[in-house]
mmCIF file of N, CA and C in Angstrom:
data_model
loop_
_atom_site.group_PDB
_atom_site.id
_atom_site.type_symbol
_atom_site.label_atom_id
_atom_site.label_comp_id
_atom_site.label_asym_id
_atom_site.label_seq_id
_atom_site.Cartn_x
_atom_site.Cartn_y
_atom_site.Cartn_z
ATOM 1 N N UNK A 1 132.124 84.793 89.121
ATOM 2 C CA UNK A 1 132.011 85.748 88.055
ATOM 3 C C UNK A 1 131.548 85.035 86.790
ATOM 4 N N UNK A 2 131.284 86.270 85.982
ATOM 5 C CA UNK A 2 130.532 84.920 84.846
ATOM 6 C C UNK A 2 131.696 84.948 83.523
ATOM 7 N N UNK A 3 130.995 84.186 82.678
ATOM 8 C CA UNK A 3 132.741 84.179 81.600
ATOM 9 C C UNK A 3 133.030 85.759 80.929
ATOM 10 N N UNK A 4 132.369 86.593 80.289
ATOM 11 C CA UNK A 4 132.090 87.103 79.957
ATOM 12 C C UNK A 4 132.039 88.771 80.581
ATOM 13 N N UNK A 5 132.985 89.754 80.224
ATOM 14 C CA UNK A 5 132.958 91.172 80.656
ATOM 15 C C UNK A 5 131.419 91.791 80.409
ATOM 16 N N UNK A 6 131.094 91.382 79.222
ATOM 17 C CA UNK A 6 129.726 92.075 79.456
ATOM 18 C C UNK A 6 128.653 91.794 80.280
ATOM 19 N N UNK A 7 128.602 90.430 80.320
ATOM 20 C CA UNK A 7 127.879 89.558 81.445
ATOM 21 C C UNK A 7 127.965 90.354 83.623
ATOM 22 N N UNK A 8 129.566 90.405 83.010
ATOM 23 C CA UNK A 8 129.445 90.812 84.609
ATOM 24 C C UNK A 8 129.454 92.394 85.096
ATOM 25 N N UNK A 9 128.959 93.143 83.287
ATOM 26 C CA UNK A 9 128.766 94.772 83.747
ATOM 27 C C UNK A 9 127.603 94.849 83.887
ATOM 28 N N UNK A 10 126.736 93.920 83.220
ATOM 29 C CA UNK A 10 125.363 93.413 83.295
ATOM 30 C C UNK A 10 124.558 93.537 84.887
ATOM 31 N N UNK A 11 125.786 92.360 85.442
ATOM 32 C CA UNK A 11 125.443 92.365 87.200
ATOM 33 C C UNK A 11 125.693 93.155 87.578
ATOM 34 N N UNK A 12 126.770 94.355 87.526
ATOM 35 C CA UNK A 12 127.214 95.289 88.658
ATOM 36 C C UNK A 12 126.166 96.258 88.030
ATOM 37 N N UNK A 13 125.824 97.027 86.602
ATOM 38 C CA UNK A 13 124.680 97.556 86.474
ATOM 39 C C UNK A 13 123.330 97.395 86.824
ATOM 40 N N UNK A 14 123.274 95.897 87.154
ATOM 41 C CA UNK A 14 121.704 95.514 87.825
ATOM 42 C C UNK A 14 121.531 95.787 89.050
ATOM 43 N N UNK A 15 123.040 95.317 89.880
ATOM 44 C CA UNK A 15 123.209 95.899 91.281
ATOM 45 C C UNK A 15 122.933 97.359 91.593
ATOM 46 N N UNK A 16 123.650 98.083 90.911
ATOM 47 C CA UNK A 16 124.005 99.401 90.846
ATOM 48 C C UNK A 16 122.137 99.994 91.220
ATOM 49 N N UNK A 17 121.626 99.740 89.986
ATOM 50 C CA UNK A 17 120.383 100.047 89.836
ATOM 51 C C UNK A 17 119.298 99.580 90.911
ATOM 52 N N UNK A 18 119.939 98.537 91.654
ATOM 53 C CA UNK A 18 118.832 98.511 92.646
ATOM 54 C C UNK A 18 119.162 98.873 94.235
ATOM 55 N N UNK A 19 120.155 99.991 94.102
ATOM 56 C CA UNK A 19 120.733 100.264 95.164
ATOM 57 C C UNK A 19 121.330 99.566 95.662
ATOM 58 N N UNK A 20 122.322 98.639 95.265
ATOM 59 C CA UNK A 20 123.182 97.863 96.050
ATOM 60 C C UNK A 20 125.070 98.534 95.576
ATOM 61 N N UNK A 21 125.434 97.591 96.667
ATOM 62 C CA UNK A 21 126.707 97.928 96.347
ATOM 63 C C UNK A 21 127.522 96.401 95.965
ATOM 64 N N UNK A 22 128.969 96.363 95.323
ATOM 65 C CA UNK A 22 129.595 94.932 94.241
ATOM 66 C C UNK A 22 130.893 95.009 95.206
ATOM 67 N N UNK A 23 131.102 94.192 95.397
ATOM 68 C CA UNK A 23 132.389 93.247 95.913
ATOM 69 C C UNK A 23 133.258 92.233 94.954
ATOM 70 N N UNK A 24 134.116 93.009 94.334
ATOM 71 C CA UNK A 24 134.860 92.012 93.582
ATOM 72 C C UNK A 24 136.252 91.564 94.085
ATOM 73 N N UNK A 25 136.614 90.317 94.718
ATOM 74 C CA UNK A 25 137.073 90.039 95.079
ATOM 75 C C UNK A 25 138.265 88.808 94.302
ATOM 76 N N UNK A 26 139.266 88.572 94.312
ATOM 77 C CA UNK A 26 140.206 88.071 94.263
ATOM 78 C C UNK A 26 141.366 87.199 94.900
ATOM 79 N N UNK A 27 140.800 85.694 95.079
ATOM 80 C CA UNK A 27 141.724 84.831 95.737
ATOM 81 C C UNK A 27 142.405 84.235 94.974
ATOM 82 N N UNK A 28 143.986 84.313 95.421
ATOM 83 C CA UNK A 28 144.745 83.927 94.341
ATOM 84 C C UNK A 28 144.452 82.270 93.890
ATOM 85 N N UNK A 29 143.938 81.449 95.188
ATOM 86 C CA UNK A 29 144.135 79.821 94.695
ATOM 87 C C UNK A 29 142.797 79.706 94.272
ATOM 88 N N UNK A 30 141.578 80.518 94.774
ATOM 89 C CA UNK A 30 140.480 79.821 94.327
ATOM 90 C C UNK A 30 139.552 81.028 92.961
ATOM 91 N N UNK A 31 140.655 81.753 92.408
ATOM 92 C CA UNK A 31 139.773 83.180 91.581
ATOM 93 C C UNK A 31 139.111 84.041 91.876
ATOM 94 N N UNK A 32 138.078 84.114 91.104
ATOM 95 C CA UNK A 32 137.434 85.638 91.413
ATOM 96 C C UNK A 32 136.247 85.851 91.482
ATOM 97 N N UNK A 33 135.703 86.549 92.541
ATOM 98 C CA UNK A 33 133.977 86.826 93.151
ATOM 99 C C UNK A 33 133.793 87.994 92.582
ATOM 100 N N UNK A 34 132.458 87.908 92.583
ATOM 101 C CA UNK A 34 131.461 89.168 92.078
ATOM 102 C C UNK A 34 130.421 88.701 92.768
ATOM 103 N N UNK A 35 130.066 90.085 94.009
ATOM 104 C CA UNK A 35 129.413 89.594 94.849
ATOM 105 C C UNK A 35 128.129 91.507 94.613
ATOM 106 N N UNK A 36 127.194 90.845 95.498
ATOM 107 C CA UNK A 36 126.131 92.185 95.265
ATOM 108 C C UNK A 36 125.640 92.168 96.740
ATOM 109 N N UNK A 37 125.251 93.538 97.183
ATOM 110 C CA UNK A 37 124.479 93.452 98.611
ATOM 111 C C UNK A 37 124.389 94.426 98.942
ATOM 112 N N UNK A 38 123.567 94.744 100.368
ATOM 113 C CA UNK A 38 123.371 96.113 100.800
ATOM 114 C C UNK A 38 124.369 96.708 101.214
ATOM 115 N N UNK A 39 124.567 97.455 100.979
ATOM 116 C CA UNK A 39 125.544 98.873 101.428
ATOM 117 C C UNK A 39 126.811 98.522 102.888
ATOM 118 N N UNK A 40 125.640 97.863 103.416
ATOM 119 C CA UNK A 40 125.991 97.646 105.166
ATOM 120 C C UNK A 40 127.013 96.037 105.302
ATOM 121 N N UNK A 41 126.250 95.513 104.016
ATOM 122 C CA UNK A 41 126.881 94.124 104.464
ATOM 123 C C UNK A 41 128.353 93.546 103.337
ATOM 124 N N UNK A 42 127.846 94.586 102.194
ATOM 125 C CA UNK A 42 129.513 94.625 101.518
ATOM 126 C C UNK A 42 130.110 95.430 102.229
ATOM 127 N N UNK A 43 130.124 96.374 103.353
ATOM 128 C CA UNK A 43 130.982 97.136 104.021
ATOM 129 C C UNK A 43 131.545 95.641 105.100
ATOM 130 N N UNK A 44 130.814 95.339 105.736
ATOM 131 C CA UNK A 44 131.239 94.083 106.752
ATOM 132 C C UNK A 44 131.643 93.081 105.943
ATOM 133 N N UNK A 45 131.464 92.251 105.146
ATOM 134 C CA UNK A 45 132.500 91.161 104.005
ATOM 135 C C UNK A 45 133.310 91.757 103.833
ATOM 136 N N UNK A 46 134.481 92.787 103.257
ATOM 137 C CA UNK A 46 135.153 93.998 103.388
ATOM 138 C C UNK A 46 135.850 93.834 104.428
ATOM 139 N N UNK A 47 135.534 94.010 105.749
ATOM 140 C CA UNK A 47 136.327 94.351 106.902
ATOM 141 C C UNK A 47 136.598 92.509 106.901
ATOM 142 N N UNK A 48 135.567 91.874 106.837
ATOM 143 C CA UNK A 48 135.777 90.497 107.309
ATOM 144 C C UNK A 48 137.279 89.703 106.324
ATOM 145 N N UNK A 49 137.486 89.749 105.442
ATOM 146 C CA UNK A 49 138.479 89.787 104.322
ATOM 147 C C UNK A 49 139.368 90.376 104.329
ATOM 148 N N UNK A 50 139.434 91.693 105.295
ATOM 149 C CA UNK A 50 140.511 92.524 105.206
ATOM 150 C C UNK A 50 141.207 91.443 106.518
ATOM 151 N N UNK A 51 140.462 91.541 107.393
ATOM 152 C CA UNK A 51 141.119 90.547 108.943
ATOM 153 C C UNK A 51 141.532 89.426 108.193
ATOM 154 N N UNK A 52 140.724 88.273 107.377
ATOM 155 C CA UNK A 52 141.168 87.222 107.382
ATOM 156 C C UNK A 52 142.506 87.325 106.270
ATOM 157 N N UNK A 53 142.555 88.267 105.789
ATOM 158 C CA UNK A 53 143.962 88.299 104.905
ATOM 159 C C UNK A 53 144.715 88.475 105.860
ATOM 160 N N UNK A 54 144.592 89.471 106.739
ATOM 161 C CA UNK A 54 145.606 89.949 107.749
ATOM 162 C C UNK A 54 146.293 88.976 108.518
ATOM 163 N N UNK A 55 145.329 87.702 108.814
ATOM 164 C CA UNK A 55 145.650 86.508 109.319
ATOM 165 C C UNK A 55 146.502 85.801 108.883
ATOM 166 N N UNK A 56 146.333 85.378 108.033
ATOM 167 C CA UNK A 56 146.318 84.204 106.725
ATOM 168 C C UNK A 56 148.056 84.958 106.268
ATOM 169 N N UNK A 57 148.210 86.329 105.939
ATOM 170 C CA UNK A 57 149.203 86.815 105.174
ATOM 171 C C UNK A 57 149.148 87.134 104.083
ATOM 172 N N UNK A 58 147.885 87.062 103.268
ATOM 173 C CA UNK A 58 147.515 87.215 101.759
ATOM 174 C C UNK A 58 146.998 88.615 101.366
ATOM 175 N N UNK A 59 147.313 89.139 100.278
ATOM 176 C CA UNK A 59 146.953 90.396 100.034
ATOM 177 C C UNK A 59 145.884 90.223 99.140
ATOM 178 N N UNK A 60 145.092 91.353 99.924
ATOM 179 C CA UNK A 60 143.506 91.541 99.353
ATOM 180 C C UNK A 60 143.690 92.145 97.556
ATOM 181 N N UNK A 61 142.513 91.386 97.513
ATOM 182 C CA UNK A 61 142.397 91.706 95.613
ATOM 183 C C UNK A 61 140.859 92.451 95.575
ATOM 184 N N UNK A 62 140.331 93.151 96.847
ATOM 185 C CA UNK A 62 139.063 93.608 96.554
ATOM 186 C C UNK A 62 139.250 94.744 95.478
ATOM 187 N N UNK A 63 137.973 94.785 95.673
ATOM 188 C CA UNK A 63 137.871 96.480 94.635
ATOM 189 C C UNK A 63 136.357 97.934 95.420
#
């Protein structure tokens, strides 16, 4: 993510606008993602994160 709230409405508005969909994600030891992609493949990172929390024991911080 970048330092900055406006910076990263910046990205999800750039995303937004080019038809993508944002993955913001939240690991407690290593912080926080802001991720961009097609529709199909933030749906699969999503499921993939939901399993590996499920694994692991950690609760998801997506959005």
């Amino acid at each position: 993510m970048y330092e900055s709230l406006q910076e990263n409405q910046g990205f999800i508005d750039d995303a937004k606008a080019r038809g993508l969909d944002v993955l913001v994600y939240h690991d407690r030891s290593k912080g926080f993602m802001l991720l961009a992609g097609h529709p199909e493949s933030i749906q699969v990172l999503g499921d993939i994160l939901k399993d590996y929390e499920a694994l692991t024991g950690t609760r998801r911080g997506a959005q």
